[in-house]
Coordinates of C-alpha atoms and ligand atoms in Angstrom, one line a residue:
M1349 CA 0.0 0.0 0.0
S1350 CA 1.2 3.5 -0.8
S1351 CA 2.3 5.6 2.1
K1352 CA 3.9 9.1 2.6
L1353 CA 6.7 10.0 5.0
R1354 CA 8.3 13.3 5.7
G1355 CA 11.9 14.2 6.4
K1356 CA 14.0 17.3 5.8
G1357 CA 14.8 18.1 2.2
V1358 CA 18.4 19.2 1.9
I1359 CA 19.3 18.8 -1.7
A1360 CA 16.5 19.8 -4.2
G1361 CA 15.3 17.5 -7.0
I1362 CA 12.8 14.7 -7.5
A1363 CA 14.0 11.1 -7.6
I1364 CA 12.0 8.0 -8.5
A1365 CA 13.8 4.6 -8.1
K1366 CA 13.9 1.5 -6.0
A1367 CA 15.3 1.7 -2.5
L1368 CA 18.7 0.1 -1.7
I1369 CA 19.1 -0.3 2.0
L1370 CA 22.8 -0.1 2.7
E1371 CA 23.0 -1.4 6.2
Q1372 CA 24.7 -4.8 5.7
D1373 CA 24.0 -7.1 8.6
L1374 CA 27.6 -7.8 9.6
E1375 CA 26.5 -9.6 12.7
K1376 CA 24.9 -12.3 10.5
Y1377 CA 28.2 -13.0 8.7
I1378 CA 30.3 -12.7 11.9
A1379 CA 28.1 -15.4 13.5
L1380 CA 29.0 -17.7 10.6
Y1381 CA 32.7 -17.0 10.9
T1382 CA 35.1 -19.7 12.3
P1383 CA 38.1 -18.1 13.9
G1384 CA 41.6 -19.6 14.1
N1385 CA 44.0 -19.4 17.0
A1386 CA 45.1 -16.0 18.4
E1387 CA 48.1 -15.8 16.2
A1388 CA 46.1 -16.5 13.0
E1389 CA 43.5 -13.9 14.0
I1390 CA 46.2 -11.2 14.7
G1391 CA 47.7 -12.0 11.2
K1392 CA 44.3 -11.5 9.6
V1393 CA 43.8 -8.2 11.3
K1394 CA 47.2 -6.9 10.1
K1395 CA 46.7 -8.3 6.6
A1396 CA 43.2 -6.8 6.2
I1397 CA 44.3 -3.3 7.5
G1398 CA 47.1 -3.3 4.9
E1399 CA 44.8 -4.4 2.1
V1400 CA 42.2 -1.8 3.0
A1401 CA 44.9 1.0 3.1
D1402 CA 46.0 -0.1 -0.4
I1403 CA 42.4 0.0 -1.7
L1404 CA 41.8 3.4 -0.2
A1405 CA 45.0 4.8 -1.7
E1406 CA 43.8 3.5 -5.1
N1407 CA 40.4 5.1 -4.5
V1408 CA 42.0 8.4 -3.7
K1409 CA 44.0 8.2 -6.9
T1410 CA 40.9 7.4 -9.1
L1411 CA 38.8 10.1 -7.5
T1412 CA 41.6 12.7 -7.8
D1413 CA 42.0 11.7 -11.5
K1414 CA 38.2 12.3 -11.9
N1415 CA 38.5 15.7 -10.3
M1416 CA 36.4 14.6 -7.4
S1417 CA 38.6 16.3 -4.9
E1418 CA 36.1 16.4 -2.0
Q1419 CA 35.5 12.7 -2.1
A1420 CA 39.2 12.0 -2.6
G1421 CA 39.9 14.1 0.5
I1422 CA 37.4 12.0 2.6
M1423 CA 38.9 8.7 1.3
E1424 CA 42.4 10.0 2.1
A1425 CA 41.2 10.8 5.7
H1426 CA 40.0 7.2 5.9
R1427 CA 43.3 5.9 4.7
V1428 CA 45.0 7.9 7.5
M1429 CA 42.5 6.5 10.0
V1430 CA 43.0 2.8 9.0
Q1431 CA 46.8 3.2 9.2
D1432 CA 46.6 5.0 12.6
P1433 CA 49.1 2.9 14.7
M1434 CA 46.8 3.3 17.8
F1435 CA 43.9 1.7 15.9
E1436 CA 46.0 -1.2 14.6
D1437 CA 47.6 -1.8 18.0
N1438 CA 44.3 -1.8 19.7
A1439 CA 42.7 -4.1 17.1
V1440 CA 45.7 -6.5 17.4
A1441 CA 45.5 -6.5 21.2
K1442 CA 41.8 -7.3 21.0
A1443 CA 42.4 -10.0 18.4
G1444 CA 44.6 -11.7 21.0
E1445 CA 42.0 -11.3 23.7
L1446 CA 38.8 -12.1 21.7
K1447 CA 40.4 -14.6 19.4
S1448 CA 38.2 -13.3 16.5
A1449 CA 39.7 -10.8 14.0
P1450 CA 36.3 -9.3 12.9
R1451 CA 35.1 -8.8 16.5
A1452 CA 38.5 -7.3 17.5
V1453 CA 38.3 -4.8 14.6
L1454 CA 34.7 -3.8 15.4
A1455 CA 35.6 -3.4 19.1
A1456 CA 38.6 -1.3 18.4
S1457 CA 36.8 1.0 15.9
E1458 CA 33.8 1.3 18.3
E1459 CA 36.2 2.5 21.1
S1460 CA 37.7 5.2 18.9
A1461 CA 34.2 6.2 17.6
A1462 CA 32.9 6.5 21.1
M1463 CA 35.8 8.8 22.0
F1464 CA 34.9 11.1 19.1
E1465 CA 31.2 10.9 19.9
N1466 CA 31.9 12.4 23.3
M1467 CA 33.5 15.4 21.9
E1468 CA 31.6 18.7 22.1
D1469 CA 32.5 19.8 18.6
S1470 CA 29.8 18.5 16.2
Y1471 CA 32.4 18.2 13.4
F1472 CA 34.4 15.7 15.5
R1473 CA 31.3 14.0 16.7
E1474 CA 30.3 13.3 13.1
R1475 CA 33.7 11.8 12.4
A1476 CA 32.6 8.9 14.5
V1477 CA 30.7 7.7 11.5
D1478 CA 33.9 7.7 9.4
I1479 CA 35.7 5.6 12.1
R1480 CA 32.9 3.0 12.2
D1481 CA 33.0 3.0 8.4
V1482 CA 36.7 2.3 8.3
G1483 CA 36.2 -0.5 10.9
K1484 CA 33.4 -2.1 8.9
R1485 CA 35.5 -2.0 5.8
V1486 CA 38.3 -3.9 7.5
V1487 CA 35.8 -6.4 8.8
R1488 CA 34.3 -6.9 5.3
Q1489 CA 37.8 -7.5 4.0
I1490 CA 38.4 -10.1 6.6
L1491 CA 35.1 -11.8 5.8
G1492 CA 35.6 -11.5 2.1
L1493 CA 32.4 -9.5 1.7
K1494 CA 31.8 -7.2 -1.3
G1495 CA 30.3 -3.7 -1.2
P1496 CA 26.6 -3.2 -1.9
D1497 CA 25.3 -4.9 -5.0
I1498 CA 24.0 -2.2 -7.3
G1499 CA 22.3 -3.4 -10.5
E1500 CA 22.0 -1.6 -13.8
E1501 CA 19.3 0.8 -12.7
P1502 CA 20.0 3.9 -10.5
V1503 CA 18.8 3.4 -6.9
I1504 CA 17.9 5.6 -3.9
L1505 CA 20.5 4.8 -1.3
C1506 CA 18.9 4.4 2.2
G1507 CA 20.5 4.1 5.6
H1508 CA 20.4 5.6 9.0
E1509 CA 23.8 6.8 8.2
I1510 CA 25.5 6.0 4.9
E1511 CA 29.2 5.3 5.2
P1512 CA 31.1 7.9 3.2
S1513 CA 33.3 5.3 1.6
V1514 CA 30.2 3.5 0.2
I1515 CA 28.6 6.6 -1.4
A1516 CA 32.0 7.9 -2.6
N1517 CA 32.6 4.7 -4.5
I1518 CA 29.3 4.5 -6.3
P1519 CA 29.2 6.4 -9.6
T1520 CA 26.9 9.4 -9.7
E1521 CA 24.8 7.9 -12.5
Q1522 CA 23.8 5.0 -10.3
I1523 CA 22.5 7.1 -7.5
A1524 CA 19.1 8.6 -8.1
G1525 CA 18.7 9.9 -4.5
V1526 CA 19.8 9.6 -0.9
L1527 CA 17.6 9.0 2.1
L1528 CA 19.0 9.2 5.6
G1529 CA 17.6 8.4 9.0
Q1530 CA 19.9 10.8 10.8
G1531 CA 19.2 14.5 10.6
S1532 CA 22.6 16.2 10.1
T1533 CA 23.2 18.2 7.0
T1534 CA 26.9 18.4 7.5
C1535 CA 27.7 14.6 7.6
H1536 CA 30.0 13.4 4.8
A1537 CA 27.3 11.5 3.0
V1538 CA 25.4 14.8 2.6
I1539 CA 28.5 16.7 1.7
I1540 CA 29.3 14.2 -1.1
A1541 CA 25.6 14.2 -2.3
K1542 CA 25.7 18.0 -2.4
A1543 CA 28.9 18.1 -4.4
R1544 CA 27.1 15.8 -6.9
A1545 CA 23.7 17.5 -6.8
I1546 CA 21.9 14.3 -5.8
P1547 CA 18.3 14.8 -4.4
T1548 CA 18.6 14.1 -0.7
V1549 CA 16.2 13.9 2.3
V1550 CA 17.5 13.4 5.9
G1551 CA 16.0 13.0 9.3
L1552 CA 13.6 10.2 8.6
G1553 CA 14.5 8.6 12.0
D1554 CA 12.8 5.3 12.8
K1555 CA 10.4 5.8 9.9
L1556 CA 13.2 4.6 7.7
K1557 CA 12.5 1.1 9.0
E1558 CA 9.2 1.1 7.1
I1559 CA 11.2 1.0 3.8
K1560 CA 12.5 -2.3 2.6
S1561 CA 15.2 -2.9 0.0
G1562 CA 13.6 -3.0 -3.5
A1563 CA 10.6 -0.8 -2.5
S1564 CA 9.5 1.8 -5.0
L1565 CA 10.2 5.3 -3.8
V1566 CA 9.7 8.8 -4.8
I1567 CA 11.7 11.5 -2.9
N1568 CA 11.4 15.2 -3.1
G1569 CA 14.7 16.8 -2.0
E1570 CA 13.1 20.2 -1.7
T1571 CA 10.0 19.4 0.5
G1572 CA 11.4 16.4 2.2
E1573 CA 8.4 14.2 1.1
V1574 CA 9.0 10.5 0.6
Y1575 CA 6.4 8.3 -1.1
V1576 CA 6.7 4.6 -0.5
A1577 CA 5.1 2.4 -3.2
P1578 CA 3.6 5.4 -5.0
T1579 CA 0.3 5.0 -6.9
E1580 CA 0.2 4.9 -10.7
Q1581 CA -1.2 8.4 -10.7
Q1582 CA 1.5 9.8 -8.4
L1583 CA 4.1 8.2 -10.6
I1584 CA 2.7 9.8 -13.7
A1585 CA 2.7 13.2 -12.0
F1586 CA 6.3 12.8 -10.6
N1587 CA 7.6 11.5 -13.9
E1588 CA 6.3 14.7 -15.5
Q1589 CA 8.1 16.7 -12.9
I1590 CA 11.3 14.7 -13.5
K1591 CA 11.0 15.3 -17.3
E1592 CA 10.8 19.0 -16.6
Q1593 CA 13.7 18.7 -14.1
N1594 CA 15.9 17.0 -16.6
R1595 CA 15.0 19.4 -19.3
L1596 CA 15.9 22.3 -17.0
K1597 CA 19.1 20.6 -15.9
A1598 CA 20.3 20.1 -19.5
H1599 CA 19.2 23.6 -20.4
Y1600 CA 21.0 25.1 -17.3
A1601 CA 24.1 23.1 -18.0
E1602 CA 24.3 24.8 -21.4
L1603 CA 24.1 28.2 -19.5
T1604 CA 27.0 27.4 -17.1
S1605 CA 29.8 28.8 -19.2
L1606 CA 27.7 31.7 -20.7
P1607 CA 27.8 35.2 -19.2
A1608 CA 24.8 36.8 -17.6
E1609 CA 24.5 39.3 -20.4
T1610 CA 21.4 41.1 -21.7
T1611 CA 20.4 41.0 -25.4
D1612 CA 22.0 44.5 -25.7
G1613 CA 25.3 43.5 -24.1
H1614 CA 25.0 44.6 -20.5
K1615 CA 26.7 42.1 -18.1
V1616 CA 26.0 41.3 -14.4
M1617 CA 28.2 39.2 -12.2
L1618 CA 26.4 36.2 -10.8
V1619 CA 28.2 34.8 -7.8
A1620 CA 27.6 32.4 -4.9
N1621 CA 26.6 32.6 -1.3
I1622 CA 28.5 29.9 0.6
S1623 CA 28.6 28.6 4.2
T1624 CA 31.9 26.7 4.0
H1625 CA 34.9 26.6 1.8
L1626 CA 33.7 23.1 0.7
D1627 CA 30.8 24.8 -1.2
V1628 CA 33.0 26.7 -3.7
E1629 CA 33.8 24.0 -6.1
A1630 CA 30.3 22.9 -6.9
A1631 CA 29.2 26.6 -7.1
V1632 CA 31.9 27.4 -9.6
S1633 CA 32.1 24.3 -11.8
G1634 CA 28.5 23.0 -11.3
F1635 CA 26.5 26.2 -11.5
G1636 CA 28.8 28.7 -13.2
A1637 CA 29.3 31.1 -10.2
E1638 CA 31.8 33.8 -11.1
G1639 CA 33.2 33.9 -7.6
V1640 CA 31.8 34.2 -4.1
G1641 CA 29.7 37.2 -3.0
L1642 CA 29.1 36.1 0.5
F1643 CA 31.1 33.6 2.6
R1644 CA 29.1 33.4 5.8
S1645 CA 32.2 32.9 8.0
E1646 CA 30.1 32.5 11.2
F1647 CA 29.5 28.9 10.2
L1648 CA 33.2 28.2 11.0
F1649 CA 32.5 29.5 14.5
M1650 CA 29.4 27.5 15.1
G1651 CA 29.1 23.9 16.5
R1652 CA 32.3 24.3 18.4
S1653 CA 33.3 24.8 22.0
E1654 CA 35.6 27.8 21.3
A1655 CA 36.4 30.1 18.4
P1656 CA 38.5 28.7 15.6
D1657 CA 42.0 30.0 15.7
E1658 CA 43.8 32.1 13.1
E1659 CA 45.4 29.1 11.4
M1660 CA 42.2 27.1 11.0
Q1661 CA 40.4 30.2 9.6
F1662 CA 43.3 30.9 7.3
Q1663 CA 43.2 27.4 5.8
A1664 CA 39.4 27.7 5.2
Y1665 CA 39.6 31.1 3.6
K1666 CA 42.7 30.2 1.6
E1667 CA 40.9 27.2 0.1
A1668 CA 37.8 29.3 -0.8
V1669 CA 39.9 32.0 -2.4
E1670 CA 42.0 29.5 -4.4
K1671 CA 38.9 27.7 -5.6
C1672 CA 37.5 31.0 -6.9
K1673 CA 40.3 30.8 -9.5
G1674 CA 41.2 34.5 -9.8
Q1675 CA 37.6 35.7 -9.3
L1676 CA 36.6 37.6 -6.2
C1677 CA 35.9 35.8 -2.9
V1678 CA 34.0 38.1 -0.4
I1679 CA 34.5 36.9 3.1
R1680 CA 32.0 38.4 5.6
T1681 CA 33.4 38.8 9.1
M1682 CA 31.6 36.8 11.7
D1683 CA 27.9 37.6 11.9
I1684 CA 26.9 35.9 15.2
G1685 CA 23.8 37.0 17.2
G1686 CA 20.2 37.4 16.0
D1687 CA 19.1 33.9 15.0
K1688 CA 22.7 32.6 15.1
P1689 CA 23.6 32.3 18.8
L1690 CA 27.1 31.1 19.9
P1691 CA 27.1 29.6 23.5
Y1692 CA 30.8 30.2 24.1
L1693 CA 30.4 33.9 23.7
N1694 CA 28.1 34.1 26.7
I1695 CA 25.8 36.6 25.1
P1696 CA 23.4 37.6 27.9
K1697 CA 19.8 36.8 27.2
E1698 CA 18.4 39.7 25.1
D1699 CA 14.7 40.6 24.6
N1700 CA 15.4 41.7 21.0
P1701 CA 18.5 39.7 19.8
F1702 CA 18.1 41.1 16.2
L1703 CA 18.6 44.6 17.7
G1704 CA 21.2 43.5 20.2
W1705 CA 24.8 42.5 20.6
R1706 CA 25.5 40.9 17.2
A1707 CA 27.9 40.8 14.3
L1708 CA 30.3 43.7 14.1
R1709 CA 29.2 44.9 17.5
I1710 CA 30.7 41.7 19.0
C1711 CA 33.8 41.9 16.9
L1712 CA 34.6 45.4 17.9
A1713 CA 34.2 44.6 21.6
R1714 CA 36.1 41.2 21.4
R1715 CA 39.5 41.8 19.9
D1716 CA 40.5 38.3 20.9
I1717 CA 37.8 37.0 18.5
F1718 CA 38.1 39.6 15.7
M1719 CA 41.9 40.0 15.3
P1720 CA 42.6 36.3 14.3
Q1721 CA 39.8 36.6 11.7
V1722 CA 41.2 39.8 10.2
K1723 CA 44.7 38.3 10.1
A1724 CA 43.4 35.1 8.5
I1725 CA 41.5 37.0 5.8
L1726 CA 44.6 39.2 5.0
R1727 CA 46.7 36.1 4.7
A1728 CA 44.2 34.3 2.5
G1729 CA 44.4 37.3 0.1
V1730 CA 47.8 36.2 -1.0
Y1731 CA 46.3 33.2 -2.7
G1732 CA 43.8 35.1 -5.0
K1733 CA 41.4 37.9 -5.0
A1734 CA 39.8 38.4 -1.5
A1735 CA 37.5 40.9 0.1
M1736 CA 36.5 41.6 3.7
M1737 CA 32.9 42.5 4.3
L1738 CA 31.4 43.9 7.5
P1739 CA 27.9 43.1 8.6
M1740 CA 25.4 45.2 10.5
V1741 CA 27.2 48.6 10.0
I1742 CA 25.2 51.6 11.2
R1743 CA 27.8 54.3 11.6
L1744 CA 31.1 55.4 10.1
S1745 CA 33.1 55.1 13.2
E1746 CA 32.7 51.3 13.0
V1747 CA 34.4 51.3 9.6
D1748 CA 37.1 53.6 10.9
K1749 CA 37.8 51.2 13.8
V1750 CA 38.0 48.2 11.5
K1751 CA 40.5 50.0 9.3
Q1752 CA 42.6 50.7 12.4
I1753 CA 42.4 47.0 13.4
I1754 CA 43.5 46.0 9.8
E1755 CA 46.6 48.2 10.1
E1756 CA 47.4 46.6 13.5
A1757 CA 46.9 43.2 12.0
K1758 CA 49.4 44.0 9.3
V1759 CA 52.0 45.0 11.8
L1760 CA 51.5 41.8 13.7
L1761 CA 51.7 39.7 10.5
T1762 CA 54.9 41.5 9.6
Q1763 CA 56.4 40.7 13.0
E1764 CA 55.3 37.1 12.7
N1765 CA 56.8 36.8 9.2
K1766 CA 53.5 35.8 7.7
P1767 CA 52.8 36.9 4.1
Y1768 CA 49.6 39.0 3.7
S1769 CA 47.9 40.9 0.9
N1770 CA 47.6 44.7 0.7
S1771 CA 44.9 44.6 -1.9
V1772 CA 42.1 42.9 0.1
Q1773 CA 39.0 45.1 -0.6
L1774 CA 37.0 46.4 2.3
G1775 CA 33.2 46.6 2.0
I1776 CA 30.1 46.8 4.0
M1777 CA 26.8 45.0 4.0
V1778 CA 24.0 47.5 3.6
E1779 CA 21.5 45.7 5.7
T1780 CA 20.3 48.4 8.1
P1781 CA 18.2 51.5 7.0
A1782 CA 20.9 53.7 8.5
A1783 CA 23.5 52.2 6.2
A1784 CA 21.2 52.7 3.2
V1785 CA 20.3 56.3 4.1
M1786 CA 23.9 57.1 4.8
S1787 CA 25.2 55.3 1.7
P1788 CA 26.5 58.5 0.1
I1789 CA 28.7 58.9 3.1
F1790 CA 29.8 55.3 3.4
A1791 CA 30.6 55.2 -0.3
K1792 CA 33.5 57.6 0.2
H1793 CA 35.1 55.2 2.7
V1794 CA 34.8 51.7 1.4
D1795 CA 35.5 49.7 -1.7
F1796 CA 32.0 48.2 -2.2
F1797 CA 28.5 47.7 -0.9
S1798 CA 26.6 44.4 -0.7
I1799 CA 22.9 44.8 0.0
G1800 CA 21.7 42.3 2.6
T1801 CA 17.9 42.4 2.0
N1802 CA 17.2 39.6 4.5
D1803 CA 17.9 42.0 7.3
L1804 CA 17.3 45.3 5.4
I1805 CA 13.7 44.2 4.9
Q1806 CA 13.2 43.3 8.5
Y1807 CA 14.7 46.5 9.9
T1808 CA 13.0 48.8 7.4
L1809 CA 9.5 47.2 7.7
A1810 CA 9.8 46.3 11.5
V1811 CA 9.0 42.7 10.6
D1812 CA 10.9 40.0 12.3
R1813 CA 12.4 37.8 9.6
V1814 CA 11.8 34.6 11.5
N1815 CA 8.3 35.3 12.9
S1816 CA 5.7 33.5 10.8
N1817 CA 2.8 35.6 12.2
V1818 CA 4.1 38.7 10.3
S1819 CA 5.7 37.0 7.3
Y1820 CA 2.9 38.3 5.1
L1821 CA 4.4 41.8 5.6
Y1822 CA 7.9 40.8 4.8
D1823 CA 8.2 42.0 1.2
P1824 CA 11.3 43.0 -0.9
F1825 CA 9.0 44.9 -3.3
N1826 CA 7.6 47.2 -0.6
P1827 CA 8.3 50.6 -2.2
G1828 CA 10.1 51.7 1.0
V1829 CA 12.6 48.9 0.6
L1830 CA 13.0 49.5 -3.1
A1831 CA 13.8 53.2 -2.5
L1832 CA 16.5 52.3 0.0
I1833 CA 18.0 49.7 -2.4
K1834 CA 18.0 52.2 -5.3
R1835 CA 19.6 54.9 -3.1
T1836 CA 22.4 52.5 -2.1
I1837 CA 23.1 51.5 -5.7
D1838 CA 23.0 55.2 -6.9
S1839 CA 25.4 56.2 -4.1
A1840 CA 27.8 53.4 -5.1
N1841 CA 27.7 54.4 -8.8
K1842 CA 28.2 58.1 -8.1
N1843 CA 31.2 57.4 -6.0
K1844 CA 32.6 54.8 -8.5
I1845 CA 32.6 51.8 -6.1
W1846 CA 30.7 48.7 -6.9
A1847 CA 27.4 47.5 -5.4
G1848 CA 26.1 44.0 -5.1
M1849 CA 23.3 42.2 -3.3
C1850 CA 23.7 39.0 -1.2
G1851 CA 20.2 38.9 0.3
E1852 CA 17.7 36.3 -0.9
M1853 CA 16.0 38.9 -3.1
A1854 CA 18.9 38.5 -5.6
S1855 CA 17.8 35.0 -6.4
D1856 CA 14.4 36.1 -7.7
P1857 CA 14.8 36.5 -11.5
C1858 CA 12.3 39.4 -11.8
A1859 CA 14.0 41.3 -9.0
A1860 CA 17.4 40.6 -10.6
V1861 CA 16.2 42.4 -13.8
L1862 CA 15.0 45.4 -11.7
L1863 CA 18.3 45.5 -9.8
M1864 CA 20.3 45.3 -13.0
A1865 CA 18.3 48.3 -14.3
M1866 CA 19.2 50.2 -11.1
G1867 CA 22.9 49.7 -11.9
I1868 CA 23.9 46.8 -9.7
T1869 CA 27.2 45.1 -10.5
E1870 CA 26.9 41.8 -8.8
L1871 CA 24.2 39.4 -7.6
S1872 CA 25.1 36.8 -5.0
M1873 CA 22.8 33.8 -4.3
S1874 CA 22.8 30.1 -3.4
A1875 CA 24.5 28.5 -6.4
P1876 CA 21.6 26.4 -7.7
S1877 CA 19.6 29.7 -8.2
I1878 CA 22.2 31.1 -10.6
P1879 CA 21.0 29.4 -13.9
R1880 CA 17.4 30.6 -13.4
V1881 CA 18.5 34.2 -12.9
K1882 CA 21.0 34.0 -15.7
E1883 CA 18.3 32.7 -18.1
L1884 CA 16.0 35.6 -17.6
I1885 CA 18.9 38.2 -17.8
R1886 CA 19.9 36.7 -21.1
K1887 CA 16.4 37.2 -22.5
V1888 CA 15.9 40.8 -21.7
S1889 CA 17.4 44.1 -22.9
M1890 CA 18.7 46.8 -20.6
V1891 CA 16.4 49.2 -22.4
E1892 CA 13.2 47.2 -21.4
A1893 CA 14.6 46.6 -17.9
K1894 CA 15.1 50.4 -17.4
K1895 CA 11.5 51.1 -18.7
A1896 CA 10.2 48.5 -16.2
L1897 CA 12.2 50.2 -13.4
D1898 CA 10.8 53.6 -14.2
K1899 CA 7.3 52.2 -14.1
V1900 CA 8.0 50.3 -10.8
M1901 CA 9.4 53.3 -9.1
S1902 CA 6.2 55.2 -9.8
M1903 CA 3.9 52.5 -8.4
E1904 CA 2.5 52.7 -4.9
H1905 CA 1.7 49.1 -3.9
A1906 CA 4.1 46.1 -3.6
A1907 CA 1.3 43.9 -4.9
D1908 CA 0.9 46.0 -8.1
I1909 CA 4.7 45.9 -8.6
K1910 CA 4.9 42.2 -8.3
E1911 CA 2.0 41.6 -10.7
Y1912 CA 3.5 44.0 -13.2
L1913 CA 6.9 42.3 -13.1
H1914 CA 5.4 38.9 -13.2
E1915 CA 3.3 39.7 -16.3
K1916 CA 6.2 41.4 -18.0
F1917 CA 9.0 39.0 -17.4
N1918 CA 7.6 35.7 -16.1
D1919 CA 6.6 34.3 -19.5
K1920 CA 10.1 34.9 -20.8
K1921 CA 11.5 32.2 -18.4
Ligands
PEP2814 C1 21.2 39.5 4.7 O1 20.9 40.0 5.8 O2 20.6 39.8 3.6 C2 22.3 38.6 4.6 C3 22.7 38.1 3.4 O3 22.8 38.1 5.7 P1 22.2 37.0 6.7 O4 21.0 36.4 5.9 O5 23.3 36.0 6.9 O6 21.8 37.8 7.8
MG2815 MG1 22.2 39.9 7.5

């Protein structure tokens, strides 16, 4: 009978295929295993560890040759784990005690995994999955078991957790989708699926047990819906959606290398919003991002028990800058507070956190947090084109203070003999009404503006961005918001600095046309939105966009503006 489950959609797209449950019941095979004497079992542990290390080294080579550097990195980490002398010594000792090579390896990997699981940092906690994965691999080697048996047809991989080595070794064409019981969006299985744009739903929990291997499934990676044994009618409807999805995919792929250029030759830069340096590669090569317009660096500070040090930040920024391949990478300084709390900062409880101690306000008060970040960004600038962007600016003295801190950072870096760049641009987010109104002043003191509509709308309209009771009022096309945006772009152009937008509004194709007509230089958005925006820009002319802008700026109601833009541009998509 057909049933519907719901998880959390993390990678958009519809997939229809049979389920392949990946949890291999190792216990069943271990129960059938006949161990030899202690010496023989120790020998088997050592041999299997060596063989797995060789296989992983081979995997790393193949993945690197295929340019799948993220997966290669994960497999290399597994190779290091399996060759860790502590793991081998522990497994060997246990083989002596337990007189069973597979049980010894499982016990040793379980001990290491438990150690990681008790760590406060969620990154390290999630590495417990990798350690168990490595342990099971060695056990399968001892037992002579093969990996999952995938037939000709693509499948939806299902498991509470899917071992990174398993997913990394299945060719993309054979994976229609991924379905996980656990809810993390930063586990390696999700990271790999994201890099390959495979529709993924997580957080099914125990409901996953309702799915048996071979069951027909439909998953929607956007809504998180999962249909088990879908009806004929549902299948027909979803197949139609897949056809459209494939048509769009092929069409968007053709757009990847083309510029976002109007029919009369006006170009706009389309760049990506990212949360980690790991997102850059897919954004640039998969979706044609021409660099990064917003690196939300606060994600490096979250899920940890203390702030990341200068070195760790430097490595992350350097990698992001390098992967932009000569295009600009805009790193926003930590934007904690509001809806992004950070326990170790001990921010006292605030009645209005969005109006409280957040972002630059924290940085200017906590030099111990801010100075390492400034130094790390200046150092990363040596490896490409980098920019530093300040969030939540409301007065000029904040920019002046940051400039002073940048100078101090350079003195420190010189003393420490660390190379840094003198050409890192300094810009501000225009996300408060004060910054937008004062944009003619700010424009004389910074290299660029990036309009953060997510906050600008909430502060201009007095509408909490996360309060669903008032979400009907949250509107980028409110004429008050549009006036502030236009003022900001005008100020930038008059003062010969560039203006971009990194708020969600930039990913709406109709809004993008309007912003282009206002004279915006760059639009930054989540990478999968880039092709949709590019497509419309390539179909309009600057002349008609400017006409539409004139009309919009004379209109009095957001609803009329949206209807007008929709009618004028939507059928062009
Ligand atoms: C914004 O406010 O528009 C923005 C891009 O920043 P965030 O959503 O991270 O607050
Ligand atoms: Mg913001």
